[in-house]
Short mmCIF file of C-alpha atoms and ligand atoms in Angstrom, two decimals:
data_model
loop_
_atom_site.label_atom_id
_atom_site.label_comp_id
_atom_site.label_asym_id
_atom_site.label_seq_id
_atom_site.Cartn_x
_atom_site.Cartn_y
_atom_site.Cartn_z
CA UNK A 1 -7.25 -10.15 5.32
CA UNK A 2 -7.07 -7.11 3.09
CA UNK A 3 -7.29 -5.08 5.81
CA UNK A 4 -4.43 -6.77 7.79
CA UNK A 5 -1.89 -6.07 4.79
CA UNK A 6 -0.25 -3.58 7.13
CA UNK A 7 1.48 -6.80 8.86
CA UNK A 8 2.23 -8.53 5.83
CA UNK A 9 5.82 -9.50 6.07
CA UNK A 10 8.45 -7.68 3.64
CA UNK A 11 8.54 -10.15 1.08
CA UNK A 12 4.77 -10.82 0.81
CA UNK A 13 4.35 -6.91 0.13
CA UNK A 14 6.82 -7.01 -2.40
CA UNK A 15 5.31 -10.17 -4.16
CA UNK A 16 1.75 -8.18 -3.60
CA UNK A 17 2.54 -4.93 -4.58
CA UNK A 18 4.28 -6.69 -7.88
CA UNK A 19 1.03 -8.01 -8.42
CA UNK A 20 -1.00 -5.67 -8.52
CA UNK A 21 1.49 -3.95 -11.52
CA UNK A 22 0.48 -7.22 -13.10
CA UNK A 23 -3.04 -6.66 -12.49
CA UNK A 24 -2.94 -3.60 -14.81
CA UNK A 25 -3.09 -1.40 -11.84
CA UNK A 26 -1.46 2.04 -12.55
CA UNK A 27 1.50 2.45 -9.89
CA UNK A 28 2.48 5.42 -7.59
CA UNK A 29 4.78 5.63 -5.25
CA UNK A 30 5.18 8.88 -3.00
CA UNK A 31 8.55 9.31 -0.94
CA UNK A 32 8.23 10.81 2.52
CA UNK A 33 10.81 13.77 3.41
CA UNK A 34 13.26 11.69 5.65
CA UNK A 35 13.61 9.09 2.99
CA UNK A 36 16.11 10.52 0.87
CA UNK A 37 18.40 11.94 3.69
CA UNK A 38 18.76 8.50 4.69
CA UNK A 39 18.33 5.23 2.40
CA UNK A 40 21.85 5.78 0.76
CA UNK A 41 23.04 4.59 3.93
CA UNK A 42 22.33 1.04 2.45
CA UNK A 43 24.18 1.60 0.23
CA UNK A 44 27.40 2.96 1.67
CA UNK A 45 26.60 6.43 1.41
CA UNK A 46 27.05 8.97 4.05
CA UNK A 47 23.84 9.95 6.45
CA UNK A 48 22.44 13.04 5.82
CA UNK A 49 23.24 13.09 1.89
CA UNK A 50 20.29 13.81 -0.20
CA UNK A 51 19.20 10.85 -2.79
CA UNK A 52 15.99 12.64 -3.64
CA UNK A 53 16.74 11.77 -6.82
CA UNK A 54 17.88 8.78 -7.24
CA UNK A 55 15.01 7.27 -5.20
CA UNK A 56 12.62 8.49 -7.78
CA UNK A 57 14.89 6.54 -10.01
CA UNK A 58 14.89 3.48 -8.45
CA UNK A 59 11.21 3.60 -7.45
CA UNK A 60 10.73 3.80 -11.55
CA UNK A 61 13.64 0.91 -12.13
CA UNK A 62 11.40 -1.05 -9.61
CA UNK A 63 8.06 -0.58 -11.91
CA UNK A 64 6.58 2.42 -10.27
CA UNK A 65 5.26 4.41 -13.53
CA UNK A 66 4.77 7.40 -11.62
CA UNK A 67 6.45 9.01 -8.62
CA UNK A 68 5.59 11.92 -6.41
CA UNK A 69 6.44 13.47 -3.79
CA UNK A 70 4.99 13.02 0.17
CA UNK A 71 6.07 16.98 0.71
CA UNK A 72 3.26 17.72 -1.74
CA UNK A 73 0.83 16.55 0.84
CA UNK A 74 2.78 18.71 3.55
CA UNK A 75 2.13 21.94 1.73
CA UNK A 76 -2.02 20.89 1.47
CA UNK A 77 -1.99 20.08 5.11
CA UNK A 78 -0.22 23.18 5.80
CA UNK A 79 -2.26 25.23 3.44
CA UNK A 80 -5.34 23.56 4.80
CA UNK A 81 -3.88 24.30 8.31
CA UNK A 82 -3.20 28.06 8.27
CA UNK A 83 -7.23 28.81 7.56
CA UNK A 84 -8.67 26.51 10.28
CA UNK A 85 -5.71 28.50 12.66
CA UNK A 86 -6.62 31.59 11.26
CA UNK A 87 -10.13 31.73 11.50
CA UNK A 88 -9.46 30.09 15.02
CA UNK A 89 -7.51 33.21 15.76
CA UNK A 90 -10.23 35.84 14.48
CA UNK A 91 -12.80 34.08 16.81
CA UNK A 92 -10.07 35.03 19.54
CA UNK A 93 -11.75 31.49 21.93
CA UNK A 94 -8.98 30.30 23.68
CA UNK A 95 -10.78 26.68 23.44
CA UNK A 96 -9.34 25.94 19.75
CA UNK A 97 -5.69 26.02 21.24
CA UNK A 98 -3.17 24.85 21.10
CA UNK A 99 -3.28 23.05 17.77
CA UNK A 100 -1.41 20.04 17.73
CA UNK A 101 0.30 18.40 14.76
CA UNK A 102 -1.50 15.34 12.96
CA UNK A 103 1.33 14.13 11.21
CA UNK A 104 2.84 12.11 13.53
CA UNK A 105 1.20 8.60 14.51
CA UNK A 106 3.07 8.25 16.89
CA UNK A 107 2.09 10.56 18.43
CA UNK A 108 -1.48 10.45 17.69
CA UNK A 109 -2.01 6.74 19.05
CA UNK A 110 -0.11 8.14 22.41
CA UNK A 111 -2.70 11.27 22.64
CA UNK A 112 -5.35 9.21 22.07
CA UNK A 113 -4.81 6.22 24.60
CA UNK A 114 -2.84 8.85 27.36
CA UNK A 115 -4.31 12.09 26.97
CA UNK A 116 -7.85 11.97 25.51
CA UNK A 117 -9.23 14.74 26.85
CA UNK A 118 -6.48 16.54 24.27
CA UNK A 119 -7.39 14.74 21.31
CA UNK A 120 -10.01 17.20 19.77
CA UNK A 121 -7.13 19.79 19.55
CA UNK A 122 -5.31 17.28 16.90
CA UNK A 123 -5.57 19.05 13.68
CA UNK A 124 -8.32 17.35 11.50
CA UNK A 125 -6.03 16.98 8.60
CA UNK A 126 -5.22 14.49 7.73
CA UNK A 127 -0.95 13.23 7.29
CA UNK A 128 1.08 14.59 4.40
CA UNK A 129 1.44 10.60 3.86
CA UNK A 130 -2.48 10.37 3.25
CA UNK A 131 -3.30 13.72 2.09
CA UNK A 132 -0.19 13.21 -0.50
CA UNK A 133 -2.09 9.88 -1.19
CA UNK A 134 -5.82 10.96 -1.98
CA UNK A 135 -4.75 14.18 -4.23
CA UNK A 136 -2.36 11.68 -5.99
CA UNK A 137 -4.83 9.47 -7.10
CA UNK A 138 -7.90 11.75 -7.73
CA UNK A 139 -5.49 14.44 -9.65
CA UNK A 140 -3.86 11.17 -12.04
CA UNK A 141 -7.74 9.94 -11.74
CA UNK A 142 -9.09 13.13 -13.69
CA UNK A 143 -5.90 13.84 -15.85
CA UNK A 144 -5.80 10.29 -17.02
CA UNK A 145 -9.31 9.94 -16.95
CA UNK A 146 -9.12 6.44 -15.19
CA UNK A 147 -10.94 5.65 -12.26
CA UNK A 148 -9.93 5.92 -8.76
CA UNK A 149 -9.96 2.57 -7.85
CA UNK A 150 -7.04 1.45 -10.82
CA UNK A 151 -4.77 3.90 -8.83
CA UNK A 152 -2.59 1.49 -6.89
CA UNK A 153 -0.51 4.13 -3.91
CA UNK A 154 2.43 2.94 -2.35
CA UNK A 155 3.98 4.83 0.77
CA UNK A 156 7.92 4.78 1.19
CA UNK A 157 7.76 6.01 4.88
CA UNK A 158 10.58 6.16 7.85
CA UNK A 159 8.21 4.44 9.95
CA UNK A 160 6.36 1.54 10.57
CA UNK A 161 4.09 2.68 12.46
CA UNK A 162 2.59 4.57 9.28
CA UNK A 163 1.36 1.06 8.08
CA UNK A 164 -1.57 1.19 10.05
CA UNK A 165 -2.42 4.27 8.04
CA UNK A 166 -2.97 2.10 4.99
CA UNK A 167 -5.89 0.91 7.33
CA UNK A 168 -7.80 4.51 6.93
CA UNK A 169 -10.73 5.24 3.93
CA UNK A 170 -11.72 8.00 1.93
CA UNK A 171 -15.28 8.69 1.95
CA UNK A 172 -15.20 6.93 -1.64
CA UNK A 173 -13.98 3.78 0.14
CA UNK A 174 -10.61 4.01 -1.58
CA UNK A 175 -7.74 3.63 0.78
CA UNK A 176 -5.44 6.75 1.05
CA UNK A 177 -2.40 4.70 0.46
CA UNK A 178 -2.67 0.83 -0.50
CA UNK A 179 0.93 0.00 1.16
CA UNK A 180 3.67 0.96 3.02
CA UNK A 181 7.34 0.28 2.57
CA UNK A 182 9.56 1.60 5.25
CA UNK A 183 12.95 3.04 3.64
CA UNK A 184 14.88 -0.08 5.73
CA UNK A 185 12.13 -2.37 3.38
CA UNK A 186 12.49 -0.53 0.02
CA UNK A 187 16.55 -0.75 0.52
CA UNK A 188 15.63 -4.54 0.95
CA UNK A 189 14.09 -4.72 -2.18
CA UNK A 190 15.97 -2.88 -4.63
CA UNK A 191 19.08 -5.07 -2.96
CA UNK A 192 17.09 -8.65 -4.00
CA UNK A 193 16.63 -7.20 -7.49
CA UNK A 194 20.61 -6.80 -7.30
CA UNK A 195 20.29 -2.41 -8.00
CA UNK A 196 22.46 -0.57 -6.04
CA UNK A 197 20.99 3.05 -5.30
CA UNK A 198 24.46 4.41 -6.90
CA UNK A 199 24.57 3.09 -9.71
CA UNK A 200 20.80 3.77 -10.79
CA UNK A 201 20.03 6.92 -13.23
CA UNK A 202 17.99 10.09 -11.17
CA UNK A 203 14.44 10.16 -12.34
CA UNK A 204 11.67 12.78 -11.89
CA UNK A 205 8.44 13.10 -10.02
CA UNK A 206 5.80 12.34 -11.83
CA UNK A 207 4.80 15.30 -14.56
CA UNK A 208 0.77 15.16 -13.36
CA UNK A 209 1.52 16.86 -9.97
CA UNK A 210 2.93 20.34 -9.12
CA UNK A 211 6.63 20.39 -7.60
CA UNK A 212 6.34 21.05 -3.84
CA UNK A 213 8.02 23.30 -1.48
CA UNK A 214 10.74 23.87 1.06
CA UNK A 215 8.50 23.93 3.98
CA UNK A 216 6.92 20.49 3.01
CA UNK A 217 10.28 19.05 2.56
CA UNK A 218 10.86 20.55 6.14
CA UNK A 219 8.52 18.61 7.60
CA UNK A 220 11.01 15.68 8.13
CA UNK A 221 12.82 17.04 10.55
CA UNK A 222 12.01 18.65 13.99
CA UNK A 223 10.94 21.90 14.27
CA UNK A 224 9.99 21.72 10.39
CA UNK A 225 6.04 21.77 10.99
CA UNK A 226 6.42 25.18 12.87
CA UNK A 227 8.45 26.69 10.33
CA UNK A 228 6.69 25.90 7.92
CA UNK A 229 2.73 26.83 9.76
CA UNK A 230 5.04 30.17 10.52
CA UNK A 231 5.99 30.83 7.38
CA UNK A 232 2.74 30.66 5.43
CA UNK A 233 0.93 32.33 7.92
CA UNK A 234 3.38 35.68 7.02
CA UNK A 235 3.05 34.68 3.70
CA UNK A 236 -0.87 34.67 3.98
CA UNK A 237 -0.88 37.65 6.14
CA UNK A 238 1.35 39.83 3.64
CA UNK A 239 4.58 39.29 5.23
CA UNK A 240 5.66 36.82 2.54
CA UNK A 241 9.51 38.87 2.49
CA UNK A 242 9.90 37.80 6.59
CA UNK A 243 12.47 35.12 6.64
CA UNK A 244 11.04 32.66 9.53
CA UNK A 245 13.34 30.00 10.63
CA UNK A 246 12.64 27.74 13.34
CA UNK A 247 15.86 25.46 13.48
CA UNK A 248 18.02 23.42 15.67
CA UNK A 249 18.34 20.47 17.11
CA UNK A 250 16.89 20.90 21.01
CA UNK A 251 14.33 18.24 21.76
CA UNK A 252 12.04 21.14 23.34
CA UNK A 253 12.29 24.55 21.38
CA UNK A 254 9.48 27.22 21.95
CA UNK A 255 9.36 31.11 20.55
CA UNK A 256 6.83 33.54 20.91
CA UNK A 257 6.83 35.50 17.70
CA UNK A 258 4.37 38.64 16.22
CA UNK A 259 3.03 37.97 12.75
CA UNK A 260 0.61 40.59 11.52
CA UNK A 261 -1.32 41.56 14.25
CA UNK A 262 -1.26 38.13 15.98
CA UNK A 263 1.27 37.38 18.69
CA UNK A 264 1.94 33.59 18.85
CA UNK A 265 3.50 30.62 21.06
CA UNK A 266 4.65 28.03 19.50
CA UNK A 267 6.82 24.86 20.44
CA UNK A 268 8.17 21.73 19.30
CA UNK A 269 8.89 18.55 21.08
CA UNK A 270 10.54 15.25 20.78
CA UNK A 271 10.73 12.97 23.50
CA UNK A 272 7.87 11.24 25.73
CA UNK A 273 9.63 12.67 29.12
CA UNK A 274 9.31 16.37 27.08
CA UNK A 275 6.55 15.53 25.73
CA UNK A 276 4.38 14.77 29.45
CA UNK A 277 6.40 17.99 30.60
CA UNK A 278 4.97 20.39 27.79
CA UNK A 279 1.88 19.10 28.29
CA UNK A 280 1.19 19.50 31.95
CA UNK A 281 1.92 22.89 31.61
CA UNK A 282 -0.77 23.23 29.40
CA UNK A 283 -2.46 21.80 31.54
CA UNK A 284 -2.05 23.89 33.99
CA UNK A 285 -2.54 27.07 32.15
CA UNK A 286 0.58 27.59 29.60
CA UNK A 287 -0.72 28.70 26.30
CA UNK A 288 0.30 28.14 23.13
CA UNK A 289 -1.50 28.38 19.43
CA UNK A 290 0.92 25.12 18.07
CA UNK A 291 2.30 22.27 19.60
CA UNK A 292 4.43 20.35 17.18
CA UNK A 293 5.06 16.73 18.56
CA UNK A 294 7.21 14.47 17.01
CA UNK A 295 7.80 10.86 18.68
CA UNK A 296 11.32 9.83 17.22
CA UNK A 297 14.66 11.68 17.88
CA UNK A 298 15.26 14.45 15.84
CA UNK A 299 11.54 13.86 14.05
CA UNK A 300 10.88 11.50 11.37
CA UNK A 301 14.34 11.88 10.67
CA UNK A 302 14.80 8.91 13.26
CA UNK A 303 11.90 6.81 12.52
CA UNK A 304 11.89 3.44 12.92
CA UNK A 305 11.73 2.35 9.85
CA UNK A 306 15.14 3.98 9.20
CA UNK A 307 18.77 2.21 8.45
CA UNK A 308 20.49 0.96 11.27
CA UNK A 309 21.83 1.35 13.44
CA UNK A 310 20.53 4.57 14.54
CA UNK A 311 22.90 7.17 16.48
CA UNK A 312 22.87 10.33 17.51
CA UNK A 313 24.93 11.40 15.00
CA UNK A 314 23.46 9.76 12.05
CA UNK A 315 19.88 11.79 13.23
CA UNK A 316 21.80 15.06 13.37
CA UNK A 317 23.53 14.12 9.94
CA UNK A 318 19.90 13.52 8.64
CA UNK A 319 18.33 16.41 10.33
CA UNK A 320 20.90 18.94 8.90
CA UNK A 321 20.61 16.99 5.40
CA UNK A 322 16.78 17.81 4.54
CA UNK A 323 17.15 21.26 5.90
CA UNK A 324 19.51 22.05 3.23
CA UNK A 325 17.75 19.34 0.66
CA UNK A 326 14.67 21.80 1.56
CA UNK A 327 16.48 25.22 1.30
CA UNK A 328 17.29 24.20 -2.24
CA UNK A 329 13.19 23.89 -3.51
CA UNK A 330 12.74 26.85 -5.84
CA UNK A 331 9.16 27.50 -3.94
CA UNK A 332 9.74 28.30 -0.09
CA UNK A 333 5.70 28.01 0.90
CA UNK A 334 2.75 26.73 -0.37
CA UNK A 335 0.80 29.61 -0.11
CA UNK A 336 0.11 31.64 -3.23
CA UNK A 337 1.70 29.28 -5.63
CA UNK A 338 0.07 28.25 -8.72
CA UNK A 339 0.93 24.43 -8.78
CA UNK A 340 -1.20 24.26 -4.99
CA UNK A 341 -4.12 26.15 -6.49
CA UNK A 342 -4.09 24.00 -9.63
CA UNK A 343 -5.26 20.88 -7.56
CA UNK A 344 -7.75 22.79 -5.89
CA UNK A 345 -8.76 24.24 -9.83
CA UNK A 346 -8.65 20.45 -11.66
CA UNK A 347 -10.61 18.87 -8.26
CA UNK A 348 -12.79 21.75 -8.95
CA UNK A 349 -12.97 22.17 -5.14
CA UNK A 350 -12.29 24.97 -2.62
CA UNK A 351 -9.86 25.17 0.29
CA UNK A 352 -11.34 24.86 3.41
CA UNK A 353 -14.47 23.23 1.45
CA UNK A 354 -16.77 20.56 2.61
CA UNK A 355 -15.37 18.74 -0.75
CA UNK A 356 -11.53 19.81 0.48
CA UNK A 357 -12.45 18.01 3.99
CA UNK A 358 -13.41 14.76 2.02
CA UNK A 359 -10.44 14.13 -0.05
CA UNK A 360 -7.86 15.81 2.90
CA UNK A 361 -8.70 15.62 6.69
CA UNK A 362 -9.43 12.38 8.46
CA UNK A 363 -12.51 10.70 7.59
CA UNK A 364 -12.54 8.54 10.43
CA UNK A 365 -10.77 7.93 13.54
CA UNK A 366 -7.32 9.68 13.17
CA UNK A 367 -5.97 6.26 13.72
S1 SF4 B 1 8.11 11.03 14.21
FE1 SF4 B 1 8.45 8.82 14.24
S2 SF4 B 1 6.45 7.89 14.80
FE2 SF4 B 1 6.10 10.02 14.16
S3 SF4 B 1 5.52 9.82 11.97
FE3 SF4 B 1 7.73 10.31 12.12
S4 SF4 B 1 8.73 8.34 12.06
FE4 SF4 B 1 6.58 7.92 12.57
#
């Protein structure tokens, strides 16, 4: 069943997604962060190194005509995310918090089945994996002036899990994303069209999108939605010259920090048994504004969709990788830069819109 393609073994999504190239479908492929920090390991290469790339390249050996990249969607949802906070903030109702992160199916389908009485706080936007996926195809819609629907999006994602969100609709009826390889599947496939990730030239993402920033590359690893939320909060408060860094590897890391005149707690968490413990204190009174949870070790850095086997050190490896892979992007935050409000311009939409929420926050279930 078309909607069932999320189960589709790897070689029938290979064979499908082929055809629809066939088809005349126009391809796009997005890359999420933890991708290229870890699918050289396929090949030989060391954990941690960053292939950013060279996966662009072999994405475009492998047909793709366009690339881009799943960090774009980060910097929407955490552009999108700093207004709902902020006006949450100026209406000073301690109901709105915390926020929890969205990002993480993982840890959505756990909220939802164990803690529902939680699952209103989930931010409404929608992953950087889906978000990344609808301004894709209605920005390549408009610029190539074909429709939606011959937009053909294909995830490269650390984790399986984020198959089912191939499952989710835009209000249009379009799917966000029309597949999802896991970077363990895409490895596969490059191998059984003999290309070895090495030896294949670097490409670049896709001209029709603006270039993202460090704190959606961030994203990937724990710790990395915080920094990011922090650091475009000071940037959208005037503080853009504060240097916010929320690193290291701890599964639980919490600091209270003043920006503007706000004073806020924030943590992040890996781990189910941290996970229950954070969240019983909540329970019972502990307040925070953000609650980044992340289900895999080190965040999506040790998805399972990754190269195995995993270890400890291969997560840290990959954890430190895309921190300095991200410290490298030109633009450190999404707010305030030009290539962020040229989607909003060419959608001809405004943040925070009723027309934003259609093409960027969930549209249905969060699942
Ligand atoms: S943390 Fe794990 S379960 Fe959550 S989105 Fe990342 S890879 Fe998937």
């Amino acid at each position: 069943m078309e909607d069932e393609i999320y189960l589709n073994k790897p070689d029938e999504l290979f064979a499908a997604i082929e055809k629809k190239k066939e088809d005349g479908k126009i391809m796009v492929a997005q890359i999420a962060p933890a991708v290229r920090v870890s699918i050289g390991e396929e090949f030989g290469r060391a954990p941690g190194e960053d292939l950013t790339y060279k996966t662009v390249g072999l994405l475009q050996a492998l047909g793709f005509g366009h690339v881009a990249d799943t960090p774009l969607g980060a910097d929407i949802n955490i552009f999108e995310e700093v207004g709902e906070i902020l006006s949450a903030l100026e209406r000073g109702d301690d109901k709105y918090f915390p926020v929890f992160n969205s990002c993480c199916i993982g840890w959505r389908l756990y909220c939802k089945n164990k803690h529902p009485e939680l699952y209103h706080l989930v931010s409404p936007i929608a992953s950087p994996h889906m978000v990344t996926g609808s301004a894709a195809k209605h920005i390549i819609s408009k610029k190539l002036g074909v429709p939606v629907s011959r937009i053909c999006m294909v995830g490269i994602m650390p984790c399986v899990l984020k198959k089912y969100e191939t499952r989710e609709r835009m209000p249009s009826g379009e799917r966000y994303v029309d597949y999802v390889l896991t970077t363990n599947e895409l490895a596969m496939w490059a191998k059984k069209k003999k290309m070895d990730i090495s030896k294949v030239k670097e490409g670049k993402f896709t001209p029709l999108l603006p270039d993202s920033s460090k704190d959606g590359v961030i994203f990937g690893a724990t710790g990395g939605i915080v920094e990011a939320l922090l650091t475009s909060l000071a940037c959208k408060l005037g503080e853009s010259q504060k240097k916010i860094q929320f690193r290291g590897d701890e599964q639980v890391k919490q600091l209270c920090v003043q920006i503007g005149k706000y004073k806020l707690n924030v943590v992040s968490i890996y781990g189910v048994s941290n996970l229950d413990r954070v969240l019983d204190e909540i329970k019972h009174g502990v307040k925070y504004h953000f609650v980044e949870v992340m289900n895999c070790p080190y965040g999506c850095v040790g998805g399972p969709g990754q190269p195995l086997p995993a270890t400890e050190e291969k997560y840290r490896a990959r954890a430190h990788g895309l921190r300095a892979a991200a410290d490298k992007k030109p633009l450190k935050c999404p707010i305030g830069q030009v290539g962020i409000s040229g989607i909003y311009d060419t959608l001809g939409i405004k943040p925070g819109s009723r027309e934003a929420q259609r093409l960027f926050y969930f549209n249905g279930t969060k699942i």
